[in-house]
Amino acid sequence: MKRRTWSLQATITLLVCGVVAISLLVTDLLISRTIVASIEKDRGEKATNVARMVAHSQLVTEALGNQEKESAIQEFAEETRRLTNVKFIVVMDMNGIRKSHPDPTKIGKQFVGGDKAISLNGKEHTSISKGTLGISLRSLTPIFDRTGKQLGVVAVGISLNDVQKAVSQGHKNIYTGTLFGIVAGVLGAVLLSRYVRRILFGLEPSAIAKLFQERDAILQSVREGIIAVDQESRITLVNKAALHLFHKAGLAQEPRGRKLEEYLSNSRMGRILKTGETEQDEEMILNGITLVVNRVPIFLNDKIVGAVSTFRDKTEIQQLAEQLTGVRLYAEALRAQSHEFMNKLHVILGMSHMGYYDQMTNYIRELVNHRNGEMGAISKNIKDPVLAGFLLGKLSYARETGAELHISSERKVPDPLHSYMSHELITILGNLIDNSLEAVSSCPRKQIEVHFDYGDDILTIEVKDTGVGIEKEIQNHMFKKGFSTKGENRGVGLFLIRQSLDRLGGEMEISSKPSQGTRFVVYIPYDCKGDTE
């Protein structure tokens, strides 16, 4: 059974309303007791004040014990009761006999309630007792004459119904405040939930958790190292590939939470945080390991809040580039041979349709002899079948572009001892021949010569063309990555040649004059298999 999940708005609304309701309920319980105690105290003080006023009245003190004046006590007590709005005022003598009462028929009878004994002993006190008028809050105050002799007691009562009304009114106010608090809490919760959803791009917490898990899975699955820092240059994220490279470089400590400058002293992320400029394909040496690094700032509301850097071991990138370059050059060579072969087949098909069988036979014989001548000359001198097949493809490609490509060898070039040598040679030759073909494309004489010579474990390759030549100023920069006079996204071929020569320990000479062509001579240490013959 699928578990039901609440929306963010519903969760916040229920949570806020619950907190408000519980808080107000607890407040109600606590305040109710305080209100009851406060009202009882207030009513008790009122009753006590009235009782004291009556007890200190000269009329009352003079009338007690004087039968002729006792009737004045009833009149004074009732007048005072009406003015003070109390339930009753009872004046009694030391025997507990009433001298006043709201009900005149009760005058002359014993005071009821059982709480008069304390006051008859000269002490003032307050109690809740039941008398002839029901349960009431009473204040009993002794009456003394001028000599200090106690004459009786005054009892002033306030109906508990009045107390309950006051308490009910207090509860009503609390309930009104509680209801208003809940309404305000609901409104606030709705506004808060909408605000939270807006800053979270309308996503629910479950969707955010899923996105976080997906992002983490993506970061951990990529082979490039990824490291992120906040605006204080403190490391906040590192994936497994980055940790692997750090451990490989001898950095075994946990990087998260540390300052990047403390962990990677030669990192330039601090500069990215200051300038906001992106850096791509930069090289960084980390304890002997060369990394190719990309650094990108993170902007939020046009403010830099951090930066991300991706990096990978340059050795892996070089191996991949070599494989891709070799495949591309092989594919170009095969495509050129296929295209040339299809053109020849079209000629033969046309001659067959027109019935020129003798001419077709001679044409085929010439093709075979020419092809055999080319293949024989190359295969005779170039013993590496991979390199030989590549050169045949370049011959076809040159003819397709309308250029003349001549391949010669002073001595036989044996098979290389290691297979990687073939890939490096193809990278070097492929880019040199392609550059020469581009150089002669706009010239009236389109001729390229490739010459091999092998001796003393050194392979010499010379590539000459009749192209437009290369200016001296350009020669000083043309091996830099990305430098090109042919437009954007170029300038890779000569850079790859330089890398291949560096790996093989080879050298290159260049001689060029404007409008007179260019000559490249490459010297490569060459280990071969067995005899060169």
XYZ file of C-alpha atoms in Angstrom:
533
model
C 0.000 0.000 0.000
C 1.400 3.344 -1.049
C 2.034 5.638 1.868
C 0.145 8.930 1.670
C 2.349 12.013 1.673
C 1.157 15.460 2.699
C 1.875 18.517 0.604
C 4.210 21.163 1.973
C 1.360 23.647 2.350
C -0.842 21.152 4.212
C 2.034 20.085 6.474
C 2.988 23.658 7.414
C -0.677 24.650 7.891
C -1.440 21.681 10.151
C 1.801 22.147 12.070
C 1.273 25.877 12.680
C -2.405 25.432 13.545
C -1.557 22.585 15.914
C 1.138 24.612 17.634
C -1.144 27.665 17.933
C -4.090 25.608 19.230
C -2.018 23.719 21.788
C -0.300 26.902 22.929
C -3.598 28.738 23.353
C -5.197 25.732 25.086
C -2.363 25.531 27.600
C -2.588 29.308 28.018
C -6.330 28.999 28.584
C -5.842 26.380 31.285
C -3.165 28.414 33.035
C -4.970 31.748 32.717
C -8.331 30.314 33.784
C -6.960 29.393 37.184
C -5.368 32.806 37.470
C -8.605 34.521 36.454
C -10.683 32.536 38.976
C -8.199 33.273 41.754
C -7.992 36.939 40.729
C -11.763 37.386 40.586
C -12.294 35.618 43.916
C -9.596 37.761 45.476
C -11.091 40.914 43.987
C -14.601 40.042 45.165
C -13.246 39.021 48.547
C -11.443 42.319 48.940
C -14.626 44.144 47.943
C -16.646 42.234 50.558
C -13.966 42.858 53.180
C -13.882 46.586 52.448
C -17.674 46.816 52.748
C -17.600 44.780 55.975
C -14.915 47.015 57.453
C -16.851 50.129 56.513
C -19.984 48.836 58.246
C -18.020 47.550 61.266
C -16.440 50.970 61.787
C -19.696 52.834 61.369
C -20.600 54.809 64.519
C -24.233 54.040 63.940
C -23.612 50.301 64.092
C -21.373 50.404 67.176
C -23.840 52.615 69.062
C -26.900 50.617 68.021
C -25.572 47.157 68.962
C -26.892 46.283 72.421
C -29.353 49.133 72.399
C -32.738 47.728 71.513
C -34.159 51.166 70.862
C -31.586 51.867 68.125
C -31.224 48.305 66.598
C -33.817 49.086 63.931
C -31.429 51.680 62.486
C -28.913 48.909 61.747
C -31.291 47.233 59.264
C -31.953 50.489 57.432
C -28.221 51.374 57.270
C -27.187 47.849 56.155
C -29.763 47.694 53.352
C -28.862 51.144 52.096
C -25.194 50.193 52.066
C -26.004 46.841 50.311
C -27.846 48.617 47.511
C -25.041 51.136 47.062
C -22.231 48.525 47.028
C -24.191 45.923 45.010
C -23.392 43.006 47.317
C -25.727 40.074 48.023
C -26.208 40.677 51.712
C -24.934 42.615 54.729
C -25.679 40.911 58.042
C -24.822 42.516 61.369
C -24.913 40.099 64.341
C -24.201 40.388 68.031
C -21.849 38.249 70.047
C -24.490 35.528 70.241
C -24.760 35.273 66.441
C -28.203 36.869 66.411
C -28.900 38.809 63.190
C -29.595 42.534 63.523
C -29.935 43.033 59.739
C -30.743 40.887 56.739
C -32.097 41.385 53.174
C -35.059 39.308 54.331
C -36.474 41.136 57.404
C -38.109 37.925 58.628
C -34.635 36.506 59.288
C -33.757 39.303 61.737
C -33.456 38.096 65.327
C -32.470 34.584 64.258
C -29.111 32.800 64.325
C -26.614 33.466 61.508
C -26.291 30.337 59.262
C -23.114 29.072 57.572
C -20.832 27.760 60.304
C -18.073 30.271 59.585
C -18.834 32.908 62.262
C -16.825 31.417 65.134
C -13.484 32.790 63.964
C -14.800 36.332 63.681
C -16.656 36.109 67.016
C -13.209 35.514 68.458
C -12.007 38.832 67.036
C -10.415 37.701 63.756
C -11.310 38.822 60.239
C -11.587 36.129 57.560
C -13.112 35.210 54.175
C -14.886 31.968 53.285
C -17.302 30.335 50.887
C -20.311 29.002 52.728
C -24.000 28.206 52.253
C -26.561 30.237 54.086
C -30.214 31.100 53.773
C -29.503 32.917 50.480
C -27.466 30.073 48.998
C -23.736 29.637 48.502
C -21.824 32.883 48.626
C -18.380 34.383 49.053
C -18.380 35.892 52.561
C -16.168 38.322 54.424
C -16.656 38.453 58.212
C -15.214 41.391 60.188
C -15.481 41.838 64.009
C -17.053 45.035 65.423
C -15.295 46.800 68.312
C -16.272 49.825 70.369
C -13.903 52.658 71.271
C -12.597 50.751 74.324
C -11.689 47.715 72.175
C -14.537 45.554 73.371
C -16.000 43.327 70.656
C -19.669 44.018 70.100
C -20.442 41.646 67.239
C -19.621 40.715 63.635
C -20.451 42.058 60.176
C -20.875 39.476 57.378
C -20.880 40.717 53.780
C -21.706 38.210 51.056
C -21.243 38.232 47.290
C -23.101 35.679 45.190
C -20.938 33.040 43.547
C -23.089 33.492 40.445
C -21.466 36.895 40.007
C -18.060 35.258 40.356
C -18.966 32.626 37.765
C -20.221 35.325 35.397
C -16.906 37.155 35.696
C -14.999 33.892 35.120
C -17.201 33.068 32.110
C -16.529 36.477 30.641
C -12.802 35.876 31.079
C -13.118 32.488 29.344
C -15.070 34.106 26.530
C -12.291 36.611 25.982
C -9.728 33.797 25.971
C -11.775 31.759 23.471
C -12.136 34.797 21.245
C -8.379 35.333 21.366
C -7.818 31.605 20.709
C -10.079 31.663 17.661
C -8.394 34.789 16.353
C -4.977 33.178 16.959
C -5.977 30.046 15.022
C -7.310 32.120 12.096
C -4.120 34.211 12.098
C -2.061 31.005 12.368
C -3.846 29.428 9.383
C -3.395 32.581 7.294
C 0.254 32.856 8.335
C 0.836 29.153 7.619
C -0.661 29.468 4.125
C 1.439 32.544 3.339
C 4.553 30.892 4.787
C 4.018 27.680 2.830
C 3.513 29.620 -0.398
C 6.658 31.627 0.240
C 8.651 28.455 0.988
C 7.336 26.761 -2.152
C 8.182 29.825 -4.232
C 11.818 29.864 -3.075
C 11.918 26.076 -3.617
C 10.678 26.511 -7.231
C 7.314 24.938 -6.413
C 8.836 21.597 -5.405
C 7.573 19.440 -2.580
C 10.063 18.100 0.019
C 9.801 14.601 -1.481
C 10.656 15.974 -4.930
C 13.585 17.925 -3.457
C 14.861 14.770 -1.732
C 14.552 12.829 -5.008
C 16.410 15.562 -6.911
C 19.142 15.573 -4.271
C 19.544 11.799 -4.525
C 19.633 11.967 -8.330
C 22.188 14.787 -8.260
C 24.362 12.876 -5.828
C 24.133 9.730 -7.963
C 25.108 11.724 -11.077
C 28.037 13.411 -9.339
C 29.344 10.120 -7.996
C 28.962 8.307 -11.339
C 30.955 10.688 -13.561
C 34.635 9.962 -14.112
C 35.680 13.603 -13.861
C 36.586 14.891 -10.443
C 34.176 17.544 -9.159
C 34.779 19.911 -6.262
C 32.580 22.829 -5.178
C 33.287 25.714 -2.799
C 31.100 28.376 -1.223
C 31.716 32.125 -1.381
C 34.124 31.792 1.570
C 36.204 29.317 -0.482
C 35.229 26.472 1.851
C 34.860 23.024 0.236
C 31.208 21.921 0.235
C 31.157 19.024 -2.234
C 33.633 16.421 -3.487
C 32.720 13.379 -5.579
C 34.388 9.939 -5.592
C 36.471 10.615 -8.710
C 37.956 13.743 -7.088
C 38.750 11.853 -3.879
C 40.435 9.132 -5.936
C 42.657 11.694 -7.694
C 43.450 13.407 -4.383
C 44.428 10.088 -2.795
C 46.485 9.267 -5.883
C 48.317 12.553 -5.372
C 48.934 11.729 -1.706
C 46.185 13.922 -0.192
C 44.528 11.461 2.160
C 42.743 13.947 4.439
C 39.008 14.599 4.243
C 38.580 17.825 2.193
C 34.955 18.704 3.034
C 34.599 21.720 5.280
C 38.190 22.858 4.806
C 39.457 25.985 3.081
C 40.403 25.136 -0.498
C 43.651 27.112 -0.279
C 44.691 24.999 2.701
C 43.928 21.729 0.903
C 45.054 22.660 -2.637
C 47.570 25.454 -2.353
C 47.911 25.946 -6.133
C 44.177 26.072 -6.893
C 42.905 29.234 -8.606
C 39.334 28.996 -7.349
C 39.876 32.093 -5.212
C 40.466 34.099 -8.377
C 37.230 32.742 -9.878
C 35.306 33.866 -6.781
C 36.734 37.377 -7.158
C 36.531 37.873 -10.934
C 33.591 35.632 -11.880
C 35.453 34.591 -15.046
C 35.291 31.023 -16.343
C 38.512 29.081 -16.952
C 38.484 26.070 -19.270
C 41.013 23.355 -20.090
C 43.674 24.792 -17.794
C 46.513 22.555 -16.613
C 47.303 22.129 -12.923
C 50.075 19.978 -11.456
C 49.099 18.258 -8.216
C 52.028 16.467 -6.570
C 53.398 15.305 -9.920
C 50.010 14.538 -11.520
C 48.977 16.820 -14.369
C 45.270 17.634 -14.313
C 43.151 19.352 -16.951
C 40.865 21.692 -14.995
C 37.701 23.673 -15.708
C 36.569 26.317 -13.214
C 33.117 27.938 -13.313
C 31.607 30.521 -10.895
C 28.116 30.003 -9.452
C 25.807 33.025 -9.618
C 22.627 33.588 -7.610
C 20.715 36.820 -8.255
C 23.788 38.206 -10.073
C 25.967 37.550 -7.029
C 28.790 35.007 -6.831
C 27.870 32.449 -4.168
C 30.464 29.787 -4.981
C 32.382 27.994 -7.703
C 32.675 24.506 -9.214
C 35.784 22.884 -10.635
C 35.949 19.731 -12.753
C 39.214 18.007 -13.493
C 40.662 14.823 -14.925
C 44.043 13.183 -15.190
C 45.664 14.526 -18.348
C 47.141 11.102 -19.153
C 43.645 9.629 -19.589
C 42.603 12.526 -21.813
C 45.707 12.124 -23.971
C 45.034 8.424 -24.433
C 41.464 9.126 -25.426
C 42.531 11.879 -27.837
C 45.046 9.564 -29.459
C 42.440 6.887 -29.978
C 39.900 9.358 -31.382
C 42.468 10.962 -33.686
C 43.559 7.592 -35.020
C 39.974 6.501 -35.646
C 39.176 9.765 -37.418
C 42.171 9.495 -39.686
C 41.431 5.836 -40.468
C 37.840 6.747 -41.287
C 38.910 9.566 -43.600
C 41.313 7.271 -45.414
C 38.665 4.562 -45.898
C 36.081 7.105 -47.018
C 38.468 8.521 -49.626
C 39.311 5.065 -51.000
C 35.623 4.125 -51.091
C 34.708 7.347 -52.904
C 37.493 6.916 -55.458
C 36.538 3.282 -56.022
C 32.895 4.244 -56.615
C 33.951 6.834 -59.209
C 35.950 4.169 -61.041
C 32.984 1.782 -60.943
C 30.740 4.477 -62.453
C 33.203 4.905 -65.339
C 33.314 1.153 -65.965
C 29.510 0.905 -65.789
C 29.118 3.720 -68.315
C 31.596 2.183 -70.747
C 29.793 -1.170 -70.389
C 26.421 0.394 -71.253
C 27.876 2.077 -74.326
C 29.572 -1.119 -75.462
C 33.126 0.219 -75.286
C 34.485 -3.125 -74.157
C 37.988 -2.758 -75.566
C 38.411 0.693 -74.033
C 36.943 -0.614 -70.759
C 39.464 -3.445 -70.732
C 42.347 -1.042 -71.246
C 40.944 1.277 -68.556
C 40.683 -1.551 -66.049
C 44.197 -2.713 -66.917
C 45.551 0.795 -66.363
C 43.714 1.070 -63.058
C 45.042 -2.259 -61.893
C 48.586 -1.456 -62.979
C 48.438 1.984 -61.368
C 46.927 0.598 -58.197
C 49.418 -2.244 -58.102
C 52.194 0.248 -58.723
C 51.103 2.439 -55.845
C 50.490 -0.474 -53.526
C 53.704 -2.156 -54.551
C 55.796 0.961 -54.019
C 54.277 1.639 -50.615
C 54.111 -1.947 -49.353
C 57.658 -2.557 -50.553
C 59.103 0.277 -48.490
C 56.577 0.650 -45.627
C 56.453 -2.652 -43.742
C 53.918 -1.523 -41.143
C 50.559 -2.581 -42.698
C 48.618 -0.019 -40.625
C 50.788 2.853 -41.819
C 50.856 1.517 -45.396
C 47.035 1.282 -45.541
C 46.757 4.771 -44.137
C 49.108 6.200 -46.794
C 47.110 4.498 -49.592
C 43.969 6.129 -48.234
C 45.683 9.523 -48.245
C 46.698 8.991 -51.897
C 43.019 8.474 -52.781
C 41.965 11.485 -50.704
C 44.578 13.704 -52.407
C 43.362 12.686 -55.863
C 39.806 13.444 -54.760
C 40.812 17.006 -53.829
C 42.688 17.485 -57.122
C 46.159 17.440 -55.562
C 49.207 15.304 -56.396
C 50.587 13.311 -53.482
C 53.921 11.523 -54.032
C 55.181 9.064 -51.423
C 58.752 7.808 -51.591
C 61.286 6.115 -49.339
C 65.045 6.039 -49.625
C 65.191 2.891 -47.527
C 62.685 0.430 -46.173
C 60.842 1.422 -43.000
C 60.500 -1.714 -40.820
C 57.635 -2.698 -38.560
C 57.678 -0.733 -35.249
C 58.465 -2.667 -32.095
C 55.454 -1.192 -30.257
C 51.961 -0.748 -31.690
C 51.515 2.709 -30.153
C 54.209 3.936 -32.585
C 51.805 3.351 -35.498
C 49.123 5.526 -33.882
C 51.602 8.319 -33.157
C 52.954 8.236 -36.733
C 49.422 8.350 -38.137
C 48.652 11.380 -35.937
C 51.810 13.158 -37.130
C 51.541 12.248 -40.824
C 47.767 12.684 -41.009
C 47.848 16.230 -39.673
C 50.900 17.232 -41.737
C 49.359 15.924 -44.983
C 45.956 17.487 -44.190
C 47.591 20.856 -43.519
C 49.541 20.591 -46.785
C 46.361 19.755 -48.724
C 44.699 22.867 -47.270
C 47.788 24.948 -48.072
C 47.769 23.969 -51.806
C 43.976 24.083 -52.237
C 44.057 27.611 -53.705
C 47.352 27.260 -55.604
C 47.706 26.542 -59.336
C 50.308 23.861 -58.622
C 48.967 21.386 -56.052
C 51.817 19.064 -55.271
C 52.805 17.348 -52.010
C 55.798 15.110 -51.452
C 56.224 12.720 -48.526
C 59.623 11.124 -48.131
C 60.741 8.478 -45.592
C 64.278 7.599 -44.534
C 65.348 5.178 -41.817
C 68.825 4.680 -40.371
C 70.663 4.485 -37.061
C 67.325 3.859 -35.262
C 66.040 7.245 -36.435
C 63.030 7.596 -38.725
C 63.071 10.777 -40.806
C 59.856 11.986 -42.430
C 59.842 14.932 -44.805
C 56.610 16.586 -45.977
C 56.858 19.328 -48.641
C 54.104 21.235 -50.389
C 53.788 23.958 -53.004
C 51.338 25.954 -50.908
C 51.136 29.565 -49.796
C 53.755 29.199 -47.068
C 53.729 30.219 -43.421
C 54.834 33.590 -42.131
C 57.587 33.676 -39.520
C 55.383 35.287 -36.906
C 52.771 32.563 -37.265
C 55.418 29.822 -36.990
C 56.191 31.003 -33.439
C 52.613 30.367 -32.275
C 51.126 27.676 -34.507
C 51.852 24.766 -32.130
C 49.777 26.340 -29.342
C 46.448 24.736 -28.675
C 43.591 26.649 -30.294
C 45.831 28.919 -32.399
C 44.675 28.987 -36.005
C 44.366 31.384 -38.933
C 41.447 29.343 -40.332
C 38.709 30.385 -37.909
C 37.254 29.256 -34.613
C 37.357 25.715 -33.216
C 40.579 24.985 -35.089
C 44.248 24.912 -34.102
C 44.336 21.320 -32.816
C 46.308 19.402 -35.490
C 49.753 20.948 -34.939
C 49.157 20.855 -31.166
C 48.579 17.079 -31.415
C 51.720 16.726 -33.546
C 53.744 18.497 -30.858
C 52.308 16.207 -28.167
C 53.085 13.072 -30.186
C 56.654 14.229 -30.789
C 57.087 14.954 -27.091
C 55.915 11.460 -26.201
C 58.195 9.855 -28.800
C 61.141 12.103 -27.998
C 61.190 13.417 -31.576
C 62.089 16.751 -33.139
C 60.780 18.872 -35.996
C 62.288 21.388 -38.413
C 60.234 23.907 -40.377
C 61.266 25.948 -43.384
C 58.752 28.062 -45.237
C 58.585 31.050 -47.530
C 55.465 32.902 -48.607
C 54.175 31.662 -51.999
C 57.007 29.074 -52.181
C 55.621 26.310 -50.008
C 56.496 24.744 -46.675
C 58.808 21.921 -45.663
C 58.416 19.913 -42.433
C 61.138 17.451 -41.410
C 60.456 15.145 -38.447
C 63.124 13.060 -36.660
C 61.784 10.240 -34.472
C 63.647 7.552 -32.454
C 62.328 4.333 -33.995
C 62.592 0.844 -32.483
C 61.829 -1.840 -35.038
C 61.095 -5.544 -35.115
C 64.002 -7.713 -36.298
C 65.790 -7.121 -39.616
C 65.065 -4.060 -41.718
C 65.468 -5.968 -44.968
